[in-house]
Amino acid sequence: MMEWESVIGLEIHAQLATKSKIFSGAATAYGAAPNTQACAIDLGLPGVLPVLNTDAVRMAAMFGLAVEATVAERSVFARKNYFYPDLPKGYQISQYELPVVHQGHLIIDLDDGTTKTIGITRAHLEEDAGKSLHEDFSGMTGIDLNRAGTPLLEIVSEPDLRSAKEAVAYMKKIHTLVRYLGICDGNMQEGSFRCDANVSVRPKGQERFGTRAEIKNLNSFRFVERAIEYEIERQIHLLEDGGTVVQETRLYDPDQGETRSMRSKEEANDYRYFPDPDLLPLSIDTAFIEAARQALPELPDAKRERFMGEYQLSAYDAALLTVSRDLADYFEATVAALGGEAKLCANWVMGDLSGFLNKESKDIGDSPVDPSQLAGLLRRIQDQTISGKIAKEVFEAMWQGAGDADAVIDQRGLRQITDSSAIEQIIDTVIETNPNQLAQYRSGKDKLFGFFVGQVMKASKGKANPQQVNELLLKKLAG
Amino acid sequence: MHDKTIAQLSAGLAAGKFSSAELVRALLERIERFNGTLNAFITVTADQALAQAQAADQRRAAGQGGPLTGIPIAHKDIFCTLGVKTSCGSRMLDNFIAPYNATVVEKFDAAGVVMLGKTNLDEFAMGSSTETSYYGPVRNPWDLDAVPGGSSGGSAAAVAACLAPGATGTDTGGSIRQPAALCGITGLKPTYGRVSRWGMIAYASSLDQGGAMARSAEDVALLLQIMAGFDPRDSTSAEQPVPDYGASLNDDIRDLTIGLPKEYFGEGLDADVARAIEDAIAEYRKLGATVKDISLPNAPLAIPAYYVIAPAECSSNLARFDGVRYGYRCAEPQDLLDLYTRSRGEGFGSEVKRRIMIGAYALSAGYYDAYYLKAQQIRRLISEDFRKAFTEVDVIMGPSSPTVAFNLGEKVDDPVTMYLSDIYTIAVNLAGLPGMSVPVGFAKGRPVGLQIIGDYFAEARLLNVAHRYQQASDWHTRVPAGF
Amino acid sequence: MSLGPEEVKKIAYLARLAVSEDDVPAYARNLSSILDLVAQMNTVDTRGIEPLAHPLAMTQRLRSDEPTEPDQRTLFQGIAPQVEAGLYLVPKVIE
Ligand SMILES: [Mg+2]
Ligand SMILES: [Zn+2]
């Protein structure tokens, strides 16, 4: 049985978060009525000309710096010529021979705890196409050109990825990075972040690449993983059955869980690239690069390192908390408000808070409990006003808008009982009402200790300080 | 009134000798009378012109406006004009009412210049005779059997026949200079980037340049003054100050050194044309200029390089005409491919299709280096030739066209012979330099034009050199018989 | 350099131009003679010469990122061959 190795490279399209289009002054806001954000330039009217958006260039430069790539002093826009109804000019303005960013890299974490460096061949600026709507319009297709001319950064990896899981890890890392940089909203449902995967297989040990298939337009991490896994299997089966892989474009069908050949797009692909004569060479000087560098936020890897050092968090916790800039900021604001106790803050942010956010599919920015309110709750755990268990109840009330932690604790009488005589009284009652268990315990059945703790906690409605309960019970049960 | 220059008309309007409305009415009558013969105009905007004229008269009465307020001109039908059909001489755009104005049109509007209409041209400016127009050929007012040259043939004929004192044109390979020469008028193709291309329907973007056509260099200076200037909507527009072109018209030219490239006087040049050019050079010597023989060794490669670069750019520029958002759409398309191929196949004429195909071929896989890249390298050599020449001379002179106007139909079936009409003009576009054509006499009863080529942004110098000649000669004042 | 009928058809398809069978020979002849003219380029050695894409040695100017274009859909679609519900219509696109 031959052992196979898969070789994967990703082309990620990240829609840049500019207010206007890459070559026109039309707005880029999502969801507008069809063709209301398609100006003369986006429609490709006769006689119109493109002028480049400075922020698209700035964002590309920021990305280049973030992946330690070269930001080209000189890059060139080219025309990619093909006919398609969502492509108004009959060509897409893109970059071909001289992209704005080249030769960068990114380190991804693998499941076995090791890391791997993935090369980034290039990242280039280009314009997006419009959308074809295949609902029936008198048996025809409708074309909405609002998206035409939206700036894209196409990020092309080296064929360094060896499994679907690695591909997803890489894509997630790029996703985190572009959101950190504030250059892309990362919204995959709206198509702001999507990818094409080039997949091939070869016998393990063979140096030459196998023939690749390109799977187009994958717009979720799950689809990327499934499509690549399916495609690897398909190619291996094909080769083992004595067939050959055809170089082609394929489409992933999430309903069937398979990739299908897109022959319609394949025929006679001859894009006739040449430098766009309406645009001049893009020159980026050191001042521009320095300004982009100044605009860089702390990047995910650096933040994770810092969290591990500054807050003594595990690598796992630090990674989870730095998955987005907003989450990391929330965590840090909570620690600052509480004045320490980073581990406690981390547990709450990753635990209850994230749980509620997920359940209601909310972003951290929409959390009804802000960092100072969460810190207010944690302070009450810290000073033993409430137990961790009661805190969960208080948090839920806060989430539902019942007010600050102190207000909830007071209103609902949730303050912890730390008065030992009060706890002793409860213990006495519990012992009295459970004579059988007491006898068994005293005759050596130690396991029943837990039963008594539970009964006491229950009788105190969970408010008795658990540590005191333990100590006093031990003494009392001993007789 | 119709045979007066823009400068004379401007003085007349300023002195209140006549109103703009009177002037426009007189010209509209002439257009009505002669356009059936000449076919110089595709669209005449009579009502709009009269309204603009009345507004201009009011502006002048209020003591406002500039020297050209109330002056009527014609626009080549390649400039987009809001609310007015902009056909580019093509069936493809026969139904195209432009939804916006070209910058050039906007600038003339702002100056109070009146638009008489839109002039005929070779389809998408691809041609040297104005015979490829969907609207039929234009005739040369000097001889109705002759072509006016092209592609700005409608503008040239309109000015030569005194239907308009001035007109806009565009020049990608000689399309202002060659028709100006063949119609006996004065035309200027400015430096690439001097005049905005916004709203000027693209043929070959790295070569196209708008310019002016009129009966004298002085008039061309007045028109260029309005057209020229930086436009933020055109990335290839030059951020250069615009000089006062009128101020230097009369400058002395005794210190002028004229270069005569030997490549422009060799085989292929008609002997009678050569004689008229030599007479003009002799006149310049009389005016005190020094003449020097020079060489532009790569000039013979200009046409081959051009017929790769221009078609390559046009094959891409004209891809937008697909029958989806505007323009011609074929009847009852069976499917998407049918929509594309028939709309384009029926909407474009054969010369346009030829150039699109040559361009698509030159850019296609496996041919790019041999054709496109090679042509761009030759373009560099040609531009270097000029750079070297301008270290020795101030202007370069030669014929605008190797022959006088040829007869209608004479070259229409032989594209390559037609292409050779632009043998002396094309190198200037490849280098992006400014060039003029000035009438310097007749051969075989048809006009001869002298080409004057300048260094980058030396339009003021060119106009000065042309003006001094026109002060000493009267070729530019001749009007064809019957007009 | 001469182009045969099959090549003419291939290029016509690439450029999405319907060319009738009757016109193919004329296109083949004319395009071939243009390519012969163009072949004169090969008389000069251009090794090492940097291609010139633009006559002026300028670099790209940048525009500030501001939405400046108003909605003009009604105006633009007034000249469109076929629209419905604000969309441009084309024969059904099969993916
Ligand atoms: Mg790609
Ligand atoms: Zn792309």
Short mmCIF file of N, CA and C in Angstrom, two decimals, chain A residues 40-52 79 81 83-91 97 140 143 145 270-280, chain B residues 80 93 96 99-100 192 197-202 205-206 232-236 312-313 316-317 319-322 325-326 329 336 340 344 360 363-365 368 372:
data_model
loop_
_atom_site.label_atom_id
_atom_site.label_comp_id
_atom_site.label_asym_id
_atom_site.label_seq_id
_atom_site.Cartn_x
_atom_site.Cartn_y
_atom_site.Cartn_z
N ALA A 40 -20.24 55.15 -12.19
CA ALA A 40 -19.83 55.05 -13.60
C ALA A 40 -18.58 54.19 -13.78
N ILE A 41 -17.64 54.32 -12.85
CA ILE A 41 -16.39 53.55 -12.95
C ILE A 41 -16.65 52.07 -12.71
N ASP A 42 -17.46 51.77 -11.69
CA ASP A 42 -17.76 50.37 -11.38
C ASP A 42 -18.54 49.70 -12.50
N LEU A 43 -19.34 50.48 -13.21
CA LEU A 43 -20.13 49.93 -14.32
C LEU A 43 -19.30 49.79 -15.58
N GLY A 44 -18.10 50.34 -15.57
CA GLY A 44 -17.28 50.30 -16.77
C GLY A 44 -17.89 51.08 -17.92
N LEU A 45 -18.45 52.25 -17.61
CA LEU A 45 -18.99 53.08 -18.70
C LEU A 45 -17.85 53.49 -19.64
N PRO A 46 -18.15 53.78 -20.89
CA PRO A 46 -17.09 54.21 -21.81
C PRO A 46 -16.46 55.51 -21.29
N GLY A 47 -15.14 55.58 -21.33
CA GLY A 47 -14.43 56.82 -20.97
C GLY A 47 -14.06 57.00 -19.51
N VAL A 48 -14.47 56.06 -18.64
CA VAL A 48 -14.14 56.24 -17.22
C VAL A 48 -12.73 55.73 -16.94
N LEU A 49 -12.15 56.23 -15.84
CA LEU A 49 -10.77 55.88 -15.48
C LEU A 49 -10.66 55.60 -13.99
N PRO A 50 -9.76 54.69 -13.61
CA PRO A 50 -9.59 54.34 -12.21
C PRO A 50 -8.56 55.24 -11.50
N VAL A 51 -8.81 55.55 -10.24
CA VAL A 51 -7.80 56.21 -9.41
C VAL A 51 -7.71 55.42 -8.10
N LEU A 52 -6.52 55.10 -7.69
CA LEU A 52 -6.30 54.15 -6.59
C LEU A 52 -6.58 54.76 -5.20
N ARG A 79 -4.18 43.97 -16.04
CA ARG A 79 -5.54 43.58 -16.38
C ARG A 79 -5.59 42.08 -16.62
N ASN A 81 -7.94 39.61 -18.33
CA ASN A 81 -9.03 39.72 -19.29
C ASN A 81 -9.87 38.46 -19.39
N PHE A 83 -14.37 37.36 -20.08
CA PHE A 83 -15.76 37.83 -20.18
C PHE A 83 -16.63 37.11 -19.16
N TYR A 84 -17.33 37.86 -18.35
CA TYR A 84 -18.29 37.30 -17.42
C TYR A 84 -19.25 38.43 -17.04
N PRO A 85 -20.54 38.13 -16.89
CA PRO A 85 -21.47 39.25 -16.71
C PRO A 85 -21.25 40.05 -15.42
N ASP A 86 -20.63 39.44 -14.41
CA ASP A 86 -20.41 40.22 -13.19
C ASP A 86 -19.09 41.01 -13.25
N LEU A 87 -18.43 40.96 -14.39
CA LEU A 87 -17.16 41.67 -14.57
C LEU A 87 -17.36 42.75 -15.63
N PRO A 88 -17.74 43.96 -15.20
CA PRO A 88 -18.25 44.95 -16.15
C PRO A 88 -17.27 45.36 -17.26
N LYS A 89 -16.00 45.47 -16.97
CA LYS A 89 -15.08 45.99 -17.99
C LYS A 89 -14.56 44.90 -18.92
N GLY A 90 -14.87 43.64 -18.60
CA GLY A 90 -14.28 42.55 -19.38
C GLY A 90 -12.87 42.25 -18.91
N TYR A 91 -12.45 42.91 -17.87
CA TYR A 91 -11.16 42.58 -17.23
C TYR A 91 -11.24 42.96 -15.77
N GLU A 97 2.69 40.46 -12.24
CA GLU A 97 4.12 40.22 -12.11
C GLU A 97 4.74 40.88 -10.90
N MET A 140 -34.04 34.72 -16.69
CA MET A 140 -32.71 35.28 -16.90
C MET A 140 -31.96 35.41 -15.58
N ILE A 143 -27.88 40.80 -12.53
CA ILE A 143 -26.52 41.20 -12.16
C ILE A 143 -26.57 42.43 -11.25
N LEU A 145 -24.03 44.97 -9.36
CA LEU A 145 -22.62 45.36 -9.41
C LEU A 145 -22.18 46.18 -8.20
N ASP A 270 -7.44 32.02 -21.01
CA ASP A 270 -6.25 32.73 -21.46
C ASP A 270 -6.48 34.18 -21.07
N TYR A 271 -5.96 34.55 -19.91
CA TYR A 271 -6.33 35.83 -19.31
C TYR A 271 -5.64 37.04 -19.93
N ARG A 272 -4.67 36.80 -20.78
CA ARG A 272 -4.00 37.89 -21.50
C ARG A 272 -3.64 39.07 -20.57
N TYR A 273 -2.98 38.73 -19.46
CA TYR A 273 -2.53 39.77 -18.52
C TYR A 273 -1.61 40.77 -19.23
N PHE A 274 -1.78 42.03 -18.93
CA PHE A 274 -0.79 43.04 -19.33
C PHE A 274 -0.96 44.24 -18.41
N PRO A 275 0.08 45.07 -18.27
CA PRO A 275 0.00 46.20 -17.33
C PRO A 275 -1.15 47.13 -17.70
N ASP A 276 -1.96 47.52 -16.73
CA ASP A 276 -3.10 48.39 -17.02
C ASP A 276 -2.60 49.78 -17.43
N PRO A 277 -2.86 50.18 -18.68
CA PRO A 277 -2.34 51.47 -19.14
C PRO A 277 -3.06 52.67 -18.52
N ASP A 278 -4.16 52.43 -17.81
CA ASP A 278 -4.85 53.55 -17.15
C ASP A 278 -4.27 53.84 -15.77
N LEU A 279 -3.40 52.96 -15.29
CA LEU A 279 -2.80 53.14 -13.97
C LEU A 279 -1.28 53.16 -14.12
N LEU A 280 -0.64 53.89 -13.22
CA LEU A 280 0.81 54.02 -13.28
C LEU A 280 1.43 53.09 -12.23
N CYS B 80 -17.60 62.06 -24.09
CA CYS B 80 -18.93 61.87 -23.53
C CYS B 80 -19.57 63.22 -23.23
N LEU B 93 -22.55 51.99 -30.11
CA LEU B 93 -23.00 53.06 -29.23
C LEU B 93 -24.01 53.98 -29.92
N PHE B 96 -26.36 55.16 -27.41
CA PHE B 96 -25.75 55.53 -26.12
C PHE B 96 -25.87 57.02 -25.85
N PRO B 99 -24.29 59.36 -19.84
CA PRO B 99 -24.83 59.84 -18.57
C PRO B 99 -23.87 60.75 -17.81
N TYR B 100 -22.81 61.18 -18.45
CA TYR B 100 -21.88 62.11 -17.78
C TYR B 100 -21.06 62.84 -18.84
N TYR B 192 1.28 63.64 -23.88
CA TYR B 192 0.45 62.68 -23.17
C TYR B 192 0.32 63.13 -21.71
N ARG B 197 -8.10 62.54 -19.96
CA ARG B 197 -8.76 61.51 -20.75
C ARG B 197 -10.10 61.09 -20.12
N TRP B 198 -10.48 61.68 -19.00
CA TRP B 198 -11.74 61.31 -18.35
C TRP B 198 -12.91 61.62 -19.30
N GLY B 199 -13.67 60.61 -19.62
CA GLY B 199 -14.83 60.80 -20.49
C GLY B 199 -14.52 60.76 -21.97
N MET B 200 -13.27 60.50 -22.29
CA MET B 200 -12.85 60.36 -23.69
C MET B 200 -12.80 58.85 -23.93
N ILE B 201 -13.65 58.34 -24.80
CA ILE B 201 -13.75 56.88 -24.94
C ILE B 201 -12.42 56.30 -25.41
N ALA B 202 -11.92 55.36 -24.64
CA ALA B 202 -10.55 54.89 -24.84
C ALA B 202 -10.43 53.99 -26.06
N SER B 205 -5.16 53.36 -24.32
CA SER B 205 -5.02 54.29 -23.19
C SER B 205 -3.65 54.94 -23.05
N SER B 206 -2.59 54.23 -23.39
CA SER B 206 -1.26 54.81 -23.16
C SER B 206 -0.84 55.72 -24.32
N PRO B 232 -7.78 65.24 -11.40
CA PRO B 232 -7.64 64.15 -10.41
C PRO B 232 -8.37 62.87 -10.80
N ARG B 233 -9.27 62.93 -11.78
CA ARG B 233 -9.99 61.72 -12.19
C ARG B 233 -9.23 60.89 -13.22
N ASP B 234 -8.09 61.40 -13.65
CA ASP B 234 -7.27 60.67 -14.62
C ASP B 234 -5.90 60.44 -14.01
N SER B 235 -5.62 59.18 -13.66
CA SER B 235 -4.35 58.86 -13.01
C SER B 235 -3.14 59.19 -13.88
N THR B 236 -3.34 59.23 -15.20
CA THR B 236 -2.22 59.50 -16.10
C THR B 236 -2.12 60.98 -16.46
N ALA B 312 -3.47 45.78 -28.73
CA ALA B 312 -3.48 45.07 -27.44
C ALA B 312 -4.34 45.84 -26.44
N GLU B 313 -4.07 47.14 -26.33
CA GLU B 313 -4.84 47.95 -25.39
C GLU B 313 -6.31 48.02 -25.81
N SER B 316 -8.59 45.03 -24.93
CA SER B 316 -9.03 45.03 -23.54
C SER B 316 -10.01 46.19 -23.28
N ASN B 317 -9.68 47.37 -23.80
CA ASN B 317 -10.56 48.54 -23.59
C ASN B 317 -11.96 48.32 -24.15
N ALA B 319 -13.52 45.49 -24.39
CA ALA B 319 -14.20 44.29 -23.85
C ALA B 319 -15.46 44.68 -23.09
N ARG B 320 -15.53 45.94 -22.64
CA ARG B 320 -16.68 46.37 -21.84
C ARG B 320 -17.96 46.48 -22.69
N PHE B 321 -17.79 46.50 -24.00
CA PHE B 321 -18.97 46.59 -24.87
C PHE B 321 -19.50 45.18 -25.09
N ASP B 322 -20.39 44.77 -24.18
CA ASP B 322 -20.82 43.38 -24.15
C ASP B 322 -22.34 43.22 -24.20
N ARG B 325 -24.84 46.36 -20.06
CA ARG B 325 -25.20 47.54 -19.28
C ARG B 325 -25.59 48.76 -20.11
N TYR B 326 -25.14 48.78 -21.36
CA TYR B 326 -25.46 49.91 -22.26
C TYR B 326 -25.06 49.47 -23.66
N ARG B 329 -27.31 45.61 -28.13
CA ARG B 329 -27.51 44.22 -27.72
C ARG B 329 -28.20 43.51 -28.89
N LEU B 336 -25.65 33.14 -22.98
CA LEU B 336 -24.69 34.20 -22.66
C LEU B 336 -23.64 34.37 -23.77
N TYR B 340 -22.84 37.72 -26.07
CA TYR B 340 -21.54 38.37 -26.23
C TYR B 340 -21.12 38.41 -27.70
N ARG B 344 -21.30 41.85 -30.00
CA ARG B 344 -20.01 42.42 -30.39
C ARG B 344 -19.76 42.25 -31.89
N ALA B 360 -5.84 40.72 -29.14
CA ALA B 360 -6.08 39.51 -28.33
C ALA B 360 -5.01 38.47 -28.64
N LEU B 363 -1.56 39.36 -27.10
CA LEU B 363 -1.47 39.21 -25.65
C LEU B 363 -1.66 37.76 -25.20
N SER B 364 -2.03 36.89 -26.12
CA SER B 364 -2.43 35.55 -25.68
C SER B 364 -1.22 34.71 -25.29
N ALA B 365 -1.53 33.65 -24.58
CA ALA B 365 -0.49 32.80 -23.99
C ALA B 365 0.52 32.37 -25.04
N TYR B 368 2.90 36.82 -25.82
CA TYR B 368 3.08 38.08 -25.11
C TYR B 368 4.49 38.66 -25.27
N TYR B 372 3.95 41.83 -27.45
CA TYR B 372 3.71 42.99 -26.58
C TYR B 372 5.00 43.51 -25.95
#
